[in-house]
Coordinates of C-alpha atoms in Angstrom, one line a residue:
M27 CA -16.2 20.8 -6.5
T28 CA -12.8 22.2 -5.6
I29 CA -11.0 19.5 -3.6
T30 CA -7.7 19.9 -1.8
V31 CA -5.8 16.7 -1.3
V32 CA -3.0 16.9 1.3
C33 CA -0.1 14.4 0.8
D34 CA 2.6 14.4 3.4
V35 CA 4.3 11.7 1.3
L36 CA 4.2 12.0 -2.5
G37 CA 6.7 11.2 -5.2
E38 CA 7.5 8.2 -7.4
E39 CA 4.7 5.7 -7.3
N40 CA 6.7 3.1 -5.4
N41 CA 4.6 2.8 -2.2
G42 CA 1.0 2.2 -1.4
T43 CA 0.2 5.7 -0.1
T44 CA 1.5 7.5 -3.2
I45 CA -0.3 5.0 -5.5
A46 CA -3.6 5.5 -3.6
A47 CA -3.1 9.3 -3.7
M48 CA -2.4 9.5 -7.4
N49 CA -5.2 7.2 -8.3
L50 CA -7.6 9.3 -6.4
I51 CA -6.2 12.6 -7.8
R52 CA -6.4 11.3 -11.4
S53 CA -9.9 10.0 -10.9
L54 CA -11.3 13.2 -9.4
K55 CA -9.8 15.2 -12.2
A56 CA -11.3 12.9 -14.8
K57 CA -14.7 13.4 -13.2
G58 CA -14.3 17.2 -13.7
H59 CA -13.4 18.4 -10.2
E60 CA -10.7 21.0 -9.6
V61 CA -8.1 19.2 -7.6
R62 CA -5.4 21.0 -5.6
V63 CA -2.5 19.0 -4.2
I64 CA -0.3 20.0 -1.3
C65 CA 2.9 17.9 -1.3
P66 CA 6.7 17.9 -0.9
D67 CA 7.5 16.6 -4.4
E68 CA 9.8 19.2 -6.1
E69 CA 9.1 17.6 -9.5
K70 CA 5.5 18.8 -9.2
R71 CA 6.5 22.4 -8.6
G72 CA 5.0 24.7 -11.3
L73 CA 2.5 22.1 -12.4
P74 CA -1.2 23.4 -12.4
G75 CA -3.0 22.6 -9.1
Y76 CA 0.2 21.6 -7.1
Y77 CA 1.2 23.5 -4.0
V78 CA 4.7 22.3 -3.2
V79 CA 6.1 22.7 0.3
R80 CA 9.6 22.0 1.6
K81 CA 10.7 18.6 2.9
I82 CA 11.4 18.1 6.6
N83 CA 15.1 18.2 7.3
L84 CA 15.8 15.2 9.6
G85 CA 19.6 15.8 9.7
P86 CA 21.4 12.5 10.0
L87 CA 18.2 10.6 9.4
N88 CA 17.7 12.1 5.9
N89 CA 19.6 9.2 4.2
Y90 CA 17.5 6.6 6.1
V91 CA 14.2 8.3 4.9
K92 CA 15.6 8.5 1.4
K93 CA 16.3 4.7 1.5
N94 CA 12.6 4.2 2.2
G95 CA 11.8 6.0 -1.1
V96 CA 9.8 8.7 0.6
A97 CA 10.1 12.4 1.5
L98 CA 8.1 13.9 4.4
A99 CA 6.4 17.3 4.0
K100 CA 7.1 20.3 6.2
A101 CA 4.0 22.3 7.2
D102 CA 3.8 25.8 5.7
K103 CA 0.7 27.7 6.9
K104 CA 0.8 30.2 4.0
V105 CA 0.8 27.4 1.4
I106 CA -1.9 25.5 3.3
Y107 CA -4.2 28.5 3.5
A108 CA -3.7 29.3 -0.2
A109 CA -4.7 25.8 -1.1
I110 CA -7.7 25.4 1.2
H111 CA -9.3 28.8 2.0
D112 CA -11.8 28.6 -0.9
A113 CA -11.9 24.8 -1.4
D114 CA -15.2 22.9 -1.0
I115 CA -13.6 20.1 0.9
V116 CA -10.1 19.0 2.2
H117 CA -8.9 15.4 2.1
L118 CA -5.9 14.2 4.1
L119 CA -3.8 11.1 3.3
V120 CA -1.6 10.4 6.3
P121 CA -1.6 11.8 9.9
F122 CA 1.8 13.5 9.7
S123 CA 3.1 17.1 10.1
L124 CA 1.5 18.6 7.0
S125 CA -1.9 17.0 7.6
K126 CA -1.8 17.9 11.3
A127 CA -1.4 21.6 10.5
T128 CA -4.0 21.4 7.7
A129 CA -6.6 19.7 9.9
K130 CA -6.3 22.5 12.5
L131 CA -6.6 25.3 9.9
A132 CA -9.4 23.6 8.1
K133 CA -11.4 23.4 11.3
R134 CA -10.8 27.1 12.0
L135 CA -12.1 27.9 8.5
N136 CA -15.0 25.5 9.0
K137 CA -14.0 23.5 6.0
P138 CA -15.4 20.0 5.5
L139 CA -12.6 17.6 6.2
T140 CA -12.0 13.9 5.3
A141 CA -8.9 11.7 5.8
G142 CA -7.7 8.4 4.6
F143 CA -6.2 5.8 6.9
H144 CA -3.1 4.7 5.1
C145 CA -0.6 4.3 7.9
Q146 CA -0.7 1.5 10.5
A147 CA 1.0 2.2 13.8
E148 CA 3.6 -0.5 12.9
N149 CA 4.5 1.3 9.7
F150 CA 5.9 4.0 12.0
T151 CA 7.1 2.0 15.1
N152 CA 9.1 -0.4 12.9
H153 CA 11.5 2.5 12.2
I154 CA 12.2 2.9 15.9
F155 CA 12.6 -0.9 16.4
L156 CA 9.3 -1.1 18.4
M157 CA 7.1 -2.7 15.8
N158 CA 6.1 -5.5 18.2
N159 CA 5.5 -3.4 21.3
R160 CA 1.8 -3.3 21.8
F161 CA 1.9 -0.4 24.2
V162 CA 3.8 1.8 21.9
N163 CA 1.6 0.9 18.9
R164 CA -1.5 1.8 21.0
L165 CA 0.1 5.1 21.9
T166 CA 0.8 5.8 18.3
Y167 CA -2.8 5.3 17.3
K168 CA -4.0 7.6 20.1
Y169 CA -1.5 10.2 18.9
F170 CA -2.8 9.9 15.3
Y171 CA -6.4 10.4 16.7
R172 CA -5.5 13.3 18.9
K173 CA -3.5 15.2 16.3
V174 CA -5.6 14.5 13.2
Y175 CA -8.6 12.1 13.1
R176 CA -10.6 13.8 15.9
Y177 CA -10.9 16.9 13.7
V178 CA -12.2 14.8 10.7
D179 CA -15.8 14.7 9.5
C180 CA -15.4 11.3 7.8
I181 CA -12.5 8.8 7.8
H182 CA -11.8 6.7 4.8
Y183 CA -10.8 3.2 5.9
P184 CA -9.5 0.9 3.0
T185 CA -10.5 -2.2 4.9
E186 CA -12.8 -3.2 7.8
F187 CA -9.8 -4.7 9.4
I188 CA -8.0 -1.4 9.9
R189 CA -11.2 0.3 11.0
D190 CA -11.7 -2.4 13.7
A191 CA -8.1 -2.1 14.8
F192 CA -8.2 1.7 15.2
E193 CA -11.6 1.8 16.8
E194 CA -10.7 -0.8 19.3
I195 CA -8.2 1.7 20.7
V196 CA -9.8 5.1 20.2
G197 CA -13.5 4.3 20.2
K198 CA -16.2 4.7 17.6
T199 CA -15.4 7.0 14.7
K200 CA -17.2 8.6 11.8
G201 CA -16.1 6.8 8.7
C202 CA -16.7 4.5 5.8
V203 CA -14.9 1.5 4.3
I204 CA -13.9 1.8 0.7
S205 CA -11.1 -0.2 -1.0
N206 CA -8.4 1.8 -2.7
G207 CA -9.3 -0.3 -5.7
V208 CA -7.2 -2.0 -8.5
S209 CA -6.5 -0.2 -11.8
N210 CA -8.3 -1.8 -14.7
E211 CA -4.9 -2.1 -16.4
F212 CA -4.2 -5.2 -14.2
Q213 CA -5.8 -7.9 -16.3
K214 CA -4.9 -11.4 -17.4
R215 CA -3.0 -11.2 -20.7
E216 CA -1.1 -13.6 -22.9
V217 CA 2.6 -12.7 -22.6
K218 CA 5.8 -14.3 -23.7
R219 CA 7.9 -15.5 -20.8
P220 CA 11.6 -14.3 -21.1
Q221 CA 13.9 -17.0 -22.4
E222 CA 16.0 -17.0 -19.2
F223 CA 13.0 -18.1 -17.2
K224 CA 11.9 -20.8 -19.6
D225 CA 12.7 -23.8 -17.3
K226 CA 12.1 -21.9 -14.0
F227 CA 9.2 -21.8 -11.5
V228 CA 8.8 -18.0 -11.1
I229 CA 7.7 -16.7 -7.7
L230 CA 6.8 -13.0 -7.5
S231 CA 6.6 -10.8 -4.4
I232 CA 5.7 -7.1 -4.7
G233 CA 6.4 -4.6 -2.0
R234 CA 8.8 -2.2 -0.3
L235 CA 11.9 -4.0 1.0
S236 CA 11.4 -3.4 4.7
K237 CA 11.1 -5.2 8.0
E238 CA 7.4 -5.4 8.2
K239 CA 7.1 -6.9 4.7
S240 CA 9.1 -9.9 5.9
Q241 CA 10.7 -10.8 2.5
Q242 CA 13.5 -12.7 4.4
V243 CA 10.9 -15.4 5.2
L244 CA 10.3 -16.1 1.5
I245 CA 14.0 -16.4 0.8
K246 CA 14.4 -18.9 3.7
A247 CA 11.4 -20.8 2.5
V248 CA 12.7 -21.3 -1.0
D249 CA 16.0 -22.5 0.5
K250 CA 13.9 -25.2 2.3
S251 CA 11.9 -26.1 -0.8
K252 CA 12.3 -29.5 -2.5
Y253 CA 12.4 -27.5 -5.7
R254 CA 15.0 -24.9 -4.7
E255 CA 17.1 -25.7 -7.8
Q256 CA 14.4 -24.5 -10.2
I257 CA 12.8 -21.6 -8.3
Q258 CA 13.4 -18.0 -9.6
L259 CA 12.4 -15.4 -7.0
I260 CA 11.6 -11.9 -8.2
F261 CA 11.1 -9.1 -5.6
A262 CA 9.4 -6.1 -7.3
G263 CA 10.2 -3.2 -5.1
A264 CA 12.9 -1.1 -3.4
G265 CA 13.6 -0.1 0.2
P266 CA 16.1 0.0 3.1
L267 CA 16.6 -3.7 3.4
Y268 CA 17.8 -4.1 -0.2
E269 CA 21.5 -4.9 0.7
K270 CA 20.6 -7.3 3.5
L271 CA 18.1 -9.2 1.3
V272 CA 20.5 -9.5 -1.6
K273 CA 23.1 -10.9 0.8
L274 CA 20.6 -13.4 2.3
G275 CA 19.5 -14.3 -1.3
S276 CA 23.0 -15.5 -2.1
I277 CA 22.2 -18.8 -0.2
L278 CA 20.0 -19.8 -3.1
P279 CA 21.2 -21.7 -6.2
I280 CA 19.3 -19.2 -8.4
K281 CA 19.9 -15.7 -7.3
P282 CA 16.8 -13.6 -6.6
I283 CA 16.1 -10.6 -8.7
F284 CA 15.5 -7.3 -6.9
K285 CA 14.1 -4.5 -9.1
F286 CA 11.5 -1.7 -9.1
F287 CA 9.3 -2.3 -12.1
K288 CA 7.3 0.4 -13.9
R289 CA 3.5 -0.3 -14.2
Q290 CA 3.5 -1.9 -17.7
E291 CA 6.6 -4.0 -16.9
L292 CA 4.9 -5.2 -13.7
I293 CA 1.7 -6.2 -15.4
K294 CA 3.7 -8.3 -17.9
L295 CA 5.7 -9.8 -15.0
I296 CA 2.6 -10.8 -13.1
N297 CA 1.2 -12.5 -16.2
Y298 CA 4.2 -14.8 -16.7
A299 CA 4.9 -15.5 -13.0
D300 CA 3.8 -18.9 -11.6
L301 CA 3.0 -18.0 -8.0
Y302 CA 2.6 -14.9 -5.9
V303 CA 3.8 -14.8 -2.3
H304 CA 2.8 -12.0 0.1
P305 CA 4.9 -12.6 3.3
A306 CA 4.1 -9.2 5.0
E307 CA 3.3 -9.2 8.7
I308 CA 1.8 -5.7 8.6
E309 CA -0.6 -4.6 5.9
I310 CA -3.7 -2.3 5.7
E311 CA -4.9 -3.6 2.3
A312 CA -2.0 -4.6 0.0
I313 CA -3.1 -3.3 -3.3
A314 CA 0.1 -5.0 -4.8
C315 CA -1.4 -8.4 -3.8
L316 CA -4.8 -7.4 -5.3
E317 CA -3.1 -6.4 -8.6
A318 CA -1.5 -9.9 -8.8
L319 CA -4.8 -11.6 -8.1
S320 CA -6.6 -9.4 -10.7
C321 CA -4.4 -11.1 -13.3
G322 CA -5.3 -14.5 -12.0
L323 CA -2.0 -15.1 -10.2
V324 CA -2.6 -17.5 -7.3
P325 CA -1.3 -16.2 -4.0
V326 CA 0.2 -17.6 -0.8
I327 CA -0.3 -15.1 2.0
A328 CA 1.0 -14.7 5.5
N329 CA -1.7 -15.5 8.0
S330 CA -0.9 -12.5 10.2
P331 CA -3.4 -11.0 12.7
R332 CA -1.9 -7.6 11.8
S333 CA -2.6 -7.9 8.1
A334 CA -5.8 -7.5 6.1
T335 CA -4.3 -9.4 3.2
R336 CA -5.1 -12.8 4.8
Y337 CA -8.7 -12.2 3.9
F338 CA -7.8 -12.5 0.2
A339 CA -7.2 -16.2 0.6
L340 CA -9.9 -18.3 -1.1
T341 CA -8.6 -21.5 0.5
E342 CA -6.5 -22.6 3.4
K343 CA -3.8 -23.5 0.8
N344 CA -3.5 -19.8 0.1
L345 CA -2.2 -19.2 3.6
F346 CA 0.9 -20.0 5.6
A347 CA 1.8 -19.5 9.2
C348 CA 3.2 -16.0 9.6
N349 CA 7.0 -15.8 9.7
D350 CA 7.2 -19.6 9.4
A351 CA 9.6 -20.4 6.5
K352 CA 9.1 -24.1 6.8
D353 CA 5.3 -23.8 6.4
L354 CA 5.7 -21.5 3.5
A355 CA 8.1 -23.9 1.8
R356 CA 5.4 -26.6 2.2
R357 CA 2.8 -24.4 0.5
I358 CA 5.2 -23.5 -2.4
D359 CA 5.9 -27.2 -3.0
Y360 CA 2.2 -28.0 -3.0
W361 CA 1.4 -25.5 -5.7
I362 CA 4.4 -26.7 -7.8
E363 CA 3.1 -30.2 -7.6
H364 CA -0.6 -29.3 -8.3
P365 CA -0.6 -27.2 -11.5
E366 CA -4.2 -28.2 -12.5
E367 CA -5.6 -27.1 -9.1
K368 CA -3.6 -23.9 -9.4
K369 CA -5.1 -23.3 -12.9
S370 CA -8.6 -23.8 -11.6
L371 CA -8.0 -21.4 -8.6
S372 CA -6.6 -18.8 -11.0
Q373 CA -10.1 -18.6 -12.7
A374 CA -11.7 -18.1 -9.3
Y375 CA -9.4 -15.1 -8.6
L376 CA -10.3 -13.6 -11.9
S377 CA -13.9 -13.4 -10.7
Y378 CA -12.9 -12.3 -7.1
K379 CA -11.2 -9.1 -8.4
N380 CA -14.6 -7.5 -9.3
K381 CA -15.0 -6.6 -5.6
F382 CA -12.1 -4.2 -6.0
D383 CA -12.9 -2.6 -9.3
H384 CA -11.1 0.7 -9.4
D385 CA -13.8 2.7 -11.1
R386 CA -16.4 1.5 -8.6
C387 CA -14.1 2.3 -5.7
M388 CA -13.4 5.8 -7.0
D389 CA -17.1 6.4 -7.5
E390 CA -17.6 5.6 -3.8
M391 CA -14.8 8.0 -2.8
E392 CA -16.4 10.8 -4.8
K393 CA -19.7 10.0 -3.1
M394 CA -18.0 10.3 0.3
L395 CA -16.5 13.6 -0.6
R396 CA -19.8 15.0 -1.9
R397 CA -21.7 13.7 1.1
T398 CA -19.3 15.3 3.5
A399 CA -19.0 18.6 1.6
G400 CA -22.8 18.9 1.7
A401 CA -23.3 18.1 5.4
E402 CA -24.0 20.8 8.0
R403 CA -21.3 21.4 10.6

């Protein structure tokens, strides 16, 4: 098939949407499909199959968007038409400007259309300081539906959690639940721990440094821990709250490390870490957490009603009360004091990861695209 993938956000693989997009693109190409990609990533210009559009100019907000490590695509109808007019199917990633324009044109051309659900309302409303406003979040979902998802023949939901959340507001939709999957590269390995961490208890947290990811809760929890003198925090990621988190981290006796790690570095880091903490309040799936679990790293996860990640907890001891630093400190201390139980649970997580096998998930995505492309409209 000829498949056009529409990416309003695409660039360095430092966020969940870009990682999901590139994993899908690589998988479809490997299966022999012709894949066309519409995106704003100038580094892709001139590469076979890439249709590059300009970025949206947000004036004084450009620096803020850049701090988030993303660039937003500007709709260009000529480029969109060139990429989709003879495609067998079109797949959208997020319900922004480029995807909105593509959805309308695809319907006029009677093209089969699918769309991923990779953006929670709160991922948007947190930038206008209304993340906890239920009314505004509901309006945001209704806007997503009206501008994009009502045109779509099948919606790809990464989790049942986000499908339920969306359908509670807009009603029943045509869709299917398929995990974004975890790359087979993320496996348990024997790695040598760096000398500087030899006597430390290393706690890892992966994710964009932003309000909804709640990294400040982890820093405050370590400050309350009985073992604060021996805990090394490592935050693998970048984002707009970098400076604030570095400043907050200065309260700890061992300064946290903030760094964006390339994939092979990250796999090595996961394999020598002692504990994984996922404090995010807002999360559709959290592939980063699944990557850690796939290497057998035991997690402690925020029990947030607005996060699917809590369902990855195999025991109550893998959860802490959302935004409660004291409760998180209690969980951290427990796992430091019970290494044998942690070792046993690590084995359980190595089996658990099979549900999210990347190849199986990508096979399901291909089936969804084939099924939708072959359906009558």
